[in-house]
mmCIF file of C-alpha atoms in Angstrom:
data_model
loop_
_atom_site.group_PDB
_atom_site.id
_atom_site.type_symbol
_atom_site.label_atom_id
_atom_site.label_comp_id
_atom_site.label_asym_id
_atom_site.label_seq_id
_atom_site.Cartn_x
_atom_site.Cartn_y
_atom_site.Cartn_z
ATOM 1 C CA UNK X 1 0.036 -0.007 0.011
ATOM 2 C CA UNK X 2 1.547 3.333 -1.078
ATOM 3 C CA UNK X 3 1.277 6.330 1.115
ATOM 4 C CA UNK X 4 0.319 9.607 -0.676
ATOM 5 C CA UNK X 5 2.579 12.439 -0.188
ATOM 6 C CA UNK X 6 1.121 15.356 1.681
ATOM 7 C CA UNK X 7 0.968 18.648 -0.363
ATOM 8 C CA UNK X 8 -1.859 20.596 1.584
ATOM 9 C CA UNK X 9 -0.869 22.952 4.243
ATOM 10 C CA UNK X 10 -2.564 22.166 7.347
ATOM 11 C CA UNK X 11 -2.480 23.111 11.130
ATOM 12 C CA UNK X 12 -0.989 20.761 13.596
ATOM 13 C CA UNK X 13 -0.636 21.084 17.405
ATOM 14 C CA UNK X 14 2.619 20.484 19.189
ATOM 15 C CA UNK X 15 2.887 19.607 22.790
ATOM 16 C CA UNK X 16 5.674 21.415 24.634
ATOM 17 C CA UNK X 17 6.903 21.762 28.127
ATOM 18 C CA UNK X 18 4.624 24.330 29.833
ATOM 19 C CA UNK X 19 6.162 27.669 30.005
ATOM 20 C CA UNK X 20 8.376 26.991 26.902
ATOM 21 C CA UNK X 21 5.886 27.917 24.348
ATOM 22 C CA UNK X 22 7.553 31.035 23.044
ATOM 23 C CA UNK X 23 11.050 29.398 23.285
ATOM 24 C CA UNK X 24 9.719 26.600 20.990
ATOM 25 C CA UNK X 25 8.323 29.229 18.577
ATOM 26 C CA UNK X 26 11.670 30.980 18.414
ATOM 27 C CA UNK X 27 13.746 27.712 18.198
ATOM 28 C CA UNK X 28 11.435 26.267 15.420
ATOM 29 C CA UNK X 29 11.368 29.544 13.417
ATOM 30 C CA UNK X 30 15.183 29.460 13.603
ATOM 31 C CA UNK X 31 15.423 25.860 12.651
ATOM 32 C CA UNK X 32 13.072 26.278 9.797
ATOM 33 C CA UNK X 33 15.230 28.998 8.280
ATOM 34 C CA UNK X 34 18.609 27.263 9.082
ATOM 35 C CA UNK X 35 17.314 23.962 7.567
ATOM 36 C CA UNK X 36 15.779 25.470 4.500
ATOM 37 C CA UNK X 37 12.126 24.387 5.491
ATOM 38 C CA UNK X 38 10.422 27.522 4.731
ATOM 39 C CA UNK X 39 8.325 25.928 2.073
ATOM 40 C CA UNK X 40 7.012 23.274 4.374
ATOM 41 C CA UNK X 41 6.798 24.962 7.840
ATOM 42 C CA UNK X 42 4.707 28.067 7.161
ATOM 43 C CA UNK X 43 3.526 29.535 10.392
ATOM 44 C CA UNK X 44 4.011 29.117 14.060
ATOM 45 C CA UNK X 45 1.621 30.414 16.791
ATOM 46 C CA UNK X 46 1.516 30.508 20.473
ATOM 47 C CA UNK X 47 -2.276 30.865 21.121
ATOM 48 C CA UNK X 48 -2.663 33.932 23.533
ATOM 49 C CA UNK X 49 -5.470 36.321 24.466
ATOM 50 C CA UNK X 50 -4.985 39.766 26.014
ATOM 51 C CA UNK X 51 -6.480 40.371 29.328
ATOM 52 C CA UNK X 52 -6.098 42.842 32.257
ATOM 53 C CA UNK X 53 -4.718 42.419 35.728
ATOM 54 C CA UNK X 54 -3.861 44.796 38.516
ATOM 55 C CA UNK X 55 -0.108 45.509 39.045
ATOM 56 C CA UNK X 56 1.455 46.155 42.354
ATOM 57 C CA UNK X 57 0.118 49.694 42.540
ATOM 58 C CA UNK X 58 -3.462 48.400 41.927
ATOM 59 C CA UNK X 59 -3.485 49.884 38.240
ATOM 60 C CA UNK X 60 -4.990 47.708 35.580
ATOM 61 C CA UNK X 61 -2.189 46.562 32.909
ATOM 62 C CA UNK X 62 -2.660 44.635 29.817
ATOM 63 C CA UNK X 63 -1.055 41.177 29.801
ATOM 64 C CA UNK X 64 -0.988 38.283 27.397
ATOM 65 C CA UNK X 65 -2.228 34.956 28.752
ATOM 66 C CA UNK X 66 -1.687 31.586 27.044
ATOM 67 C CA UNK X 67 -4.955 30.196 25.914
ATOM 68 C CA UNK X 68 -3.697 26.671 25.744
ATOM 69 C CA UNK X 69 -0.476 26.439 28.055
ATOM 70 C CA UNK X 70 1.879 23.677 26.825
ATOM 71 C CA UNK X 71 0.761 23.924 23.210
ATOM 72 C CA UNK X 72 1.931 25.456 20.017
ATOM 73 C CA UNK X 73 0.117 25.597 16.558
ATOM 74 C CA UNK X 74 2.084 25.004 13.315
ATOM 75 C CA UNK X 75 0.960 25.528 9.941
ATOM 76 C CA UNK X 76 2.887 23.130 7.657
ATOM 77 C CA UNK X 77 2.968 20.771 4.622
ATOM 78 C CA UNK X 78 3.637 17.451 6.351
ATOM 79 C CA UNK X 79 6.584 15.623 4.957
ATOM 80 C CA UNK X 80 9.248 13.360 6.628
ATOM 81 C CA UNK X 81 11.774 16.113 6.596
ATOM 82 C CA UNK X 82 9.301 18.810 8.024
ATOM 83 C CA UNK X 83 8.016 16.262 10.681
ATOM 84 C CA UNK X 84 11.641 15.510 11.689
ATOM 85 C CA UNK X 85 12.508 19.181 12.038
ATOM 86 C CA UNK X 86 9.461 20.060 14.186
ATOM 87 C CA UNK X 87 9.575 16.759 16.270
ATOM 88 C CA UNK X 88 13.192 17.416 17.199
ATOM 89 C CA UNK X 89 12.960 20.988 18.178
ATOM 90 C CA UNK X 90 14.000 21.442 21.807
ATOM 91 C CA UNK X 91 11.240 21.379 24.329
ATOM 92 C CA UNK X 92 8.889 19.726 21.800
ATOM 93 C CA UNK X 93 7.364 16.630 23.460
ATOM 94 C CA UNK X 94 5.527 15.529 20.323
ATOM 95 C CA UNK X 95 2.597 16.183 18.068
ATOM 96 C CA UNK X 96 -0.936 15.955 19.354
ATOM 97 C CA UNK X 97 -2.882 13.305 17.367
ATOM 98 C CA UNK X 98 0.261 11.184 16.729
ATOM 99 C CA UNK X 99 0.191 7.649 17.907
ATOM 100 C CA UNK X 100 3.835 7.335 18.530
ATOM 101 C CA UNK X 101 6.446 5.174 16.710
ATOM 102 C CA UNK X 102 7.065 7.743 14.037
ATOM 103 C CA UNK X 103 3.528 8.101 12.911
ATOM 104 C CA UNK X 104 2.370 11.242 11.369
ATOM 105 C CA UNK X 105 -0.133 13.241 13.385
ATOM 106 C CA UNK X 106 -3.678 14.301 12.424
ATOM 107 C CA UNK X 107 -4.188 17.889 11.491
ATOM 108 C CA UNK X 108 -6.766 20.086 13.093
ATOM 109 C CA UNK X 109 -10.180 20.466 11.607
ATOM 110 C CA UNK X 110 -10.843 23.715 9.917
ATOM 111 C CA UNK X 111 -13.355 24.626 12.536
ATOM 112 C CA UNK X 112 -10.815 24.122 15.225
ATOM 113 C CA UNK X 113 -8.350 26.307 13.615
ATOM 114 C CA UNK X 114 -11.009 29.056 12.892
ATOM 115 C CA UNK X 115 -12.022 28.968 16.517
ATOM 116 C CA UNK X 116 -8.618 29.370 17.866
ATOM 117 C CA UNK X 117 -7.550 31.998 15.420
ATOM 118 C CA UNK X 118 -10.860 33.984 15.846
ATOM 119 C CA UNK X 119 -10.050 33.994 19.613
ATOM 120 C CA UNK X 120 -6.738 35.668 18.930
ATOM 121 C CA UNK X 121 -8.449 38.142 16.584
ATOM 122 C CA UNK X 122 -6.553 36.804 13.623
ATOM 123 C CA UNK X 123 -9.033 35.120 11.425
ATOM 124 C CA UNK X 124 -12.416 36.974 11.500
ATOM 125 C CA UNK X 125 -15.206 35.275 9.542
ATOM 126 C CA UNK X 126 -15.682 36.843 6.247
ATOM 127 C CA UNK X 127 -19.222 38.069 6.228
ATOM 128 C CA UNK X 128 -20.526 40.505 3.658
ATOM 129 C CA UNK X 129 -22.324 43.177 5.496
ATOM 130 C CA UNK X 130 -22.912 46.840 4.684
ATOM 131 C CA UNK X 131 -23.187 48.743 7.975
ATOM 132 C CA UNK X 132 -23.144 52.406 8.822
ATOM 133 C CA UNK X 133 -22.698 54.140 12.219
ATOM 134 C CA UNK X 134 -26.063 54.816 13.769
ATOM 135 C CA UNK X 135 -27.748 52.129 11.818
ATOM 136 C CA UNK X 136 -30.350 49.845 13.640
ATOM 137 C CA UNK X 137 -29.673 46.100 13.482
ATOM 138 C CA UNK X 138 -31.150 42.932 14.892
ATOM 139 C CA UNK X 139 -28.983 40.565 16.737
ATOM 140 C CA UNK X 140 -29.724 37.035 15.663
ATOM 141 C CA UNK X 141 -27.476 34.777 17.792
ATOM 142 C CA UNK X 142 -25.650 34.955 21.044
ATOM 143 C CA UNK X 143 -26.624 36.375 24.414
ATOM 144 C CA UNK X 144 -28.622 39.224 22.986
ATOM 145 C CA UNK X 145 -30.352 37.335 20.350
ATOM 146 C CA UNK X 146 -33.705 38.687 19.384
ATOM 147 C CA UNK X 147 -32.735 42.421 20.463
ATOM 148 C CA UNK X 148 -32.260 45.253 18.249
ATOM 149 C CA UNK X 149 -29.378 47.877 18.834
ATOM 150 C CA UNK X 150 -27.646 50.819 17.220
ATOM 151 C CA UNK X 151 -24.280 50.335 15.540
ATOM 152 C CA UNK X 152 -21.759 52.471 17.458
ATOM 153 C CA UNK X 153 -18.504 51.177 16.163
ATOM 154 C CA UNK X 154 -17.362 48.918 13.139
ATOM 155 C CA UNK X 155 -14.071 47.026 13.480
ATOM 156 C CA UNK X 156 -14.199 45.511 9.965
ATOM 157 C CA UNK X 157 -10.593 44.124 10.334
ATOM 158 C CA UNK X 158 -11.783 41.858 13.141
ATOM 159 C CA UNK X 159 -15.291 41.165 11.762
ATOM 160 C CA UNK X 160 -16.809 42.809 14.851
ATOM 161 C CA UNK X 161 -19.245 45.564 15.617
ATOM 162 C CA UNK X 162 -20.042 47.404 18.838
ATOM 163 C CA UNK X 163 -23.870 47.641 19.224
ATOM 164 C CA UNK X 164 -25.850 49.548 21.870
ATOM 165 C CA UNK X 165 -28.820 47.660 23.251
ATOM 166 C CA UNK X 166 -31.224 48.588 25.818
ATOM 167 C CA UNK X 167 -31.212 46.195 28.795
ATOM 168 C CA UNK X 168 -33.130 46.717 32.004
ATOM 169 C CA UNK X 169 -33.920 50.342 31.030
ATOM 170 C CA UNK X 170 -30.267 51.268 30.458
ATOM 171 C CA UNK X 171 -28.078 51.410 27.339
ATOM 172 C CA UNK X 172 -25.481 48.762 27.219
ATOM 173 C CA UNK X 173 -22.638 48.403 24.551
ATOM 174 C CA UNK X 174 -21.770 44.939 23.417
ATOM 175 C CA UNK X 175 -19.158 43.682 20.897
ATOM 176 C CA UNK X 176 -20.417 41.026 18.518
ATOM 177 C CA UNK X 177 -19.442 39.278 15.354
ATOM 178 C CA UNK X 178 -20.757 40.356 11.903
ATOM 179 C CA UNK X 179 -22.576 36.877 11.562
ATOM 180 C CA UNK X 180 -24.482 37.499 14.739
ATOM 181 C CA UNK X 181 -26.463 40.481 13.193
ATOM 182 C CA UNK X 182 -28.952 41.160 10.511
ATOM 183 C CA UNK X 183 -29.551 44.509 8.863
ATOM 184 C CA UNK X 184 -32.887 46.085 9.173
ATOM 185 C CA UNK X 185 -34.279 48.484 6.538
ATOM 186 C CA UNK X 186 -34.266 51.924 7.908
ATOM 187 C CA UNK X 187 -37.027 54.004 6.564
#
């Protein structure tokens, strides 16, 4: 039985020692370049989200937290050479979805990749929508489903919109994805 050579770029998950995610990213980027694997190892991400925490003086500061500690995402075209370079990078303990003994790992499903990238603000869903500030829209999914609101801010690069809705007699602004709203005809 012959094995087909992979030619599609797909996302894989690496398991690393916790706390070494950024070091693995740096090492893998360096190894990719030095070993001439730029055509196979295309992108390396440490899933992170920005949050806020209080510093020693009680002031809020922006910090990046790892979404999945101990894991790094790699977009690559799987080949024996690429697998070897990634697998033998210092502090990489293995691929998630590999059954050991040199077997190739399973890639992430597109929905999984989309979810992770969207949480990082890197891959907004492409939804065609023509919005204007001050326009009334209906929220069709999520916490505010069924409510109408006024568009206050449009973040087209992120695929998000800030909408003012009325709750409990007060106006509240919420950030939602384009695909969670429907345009209303304003007459």
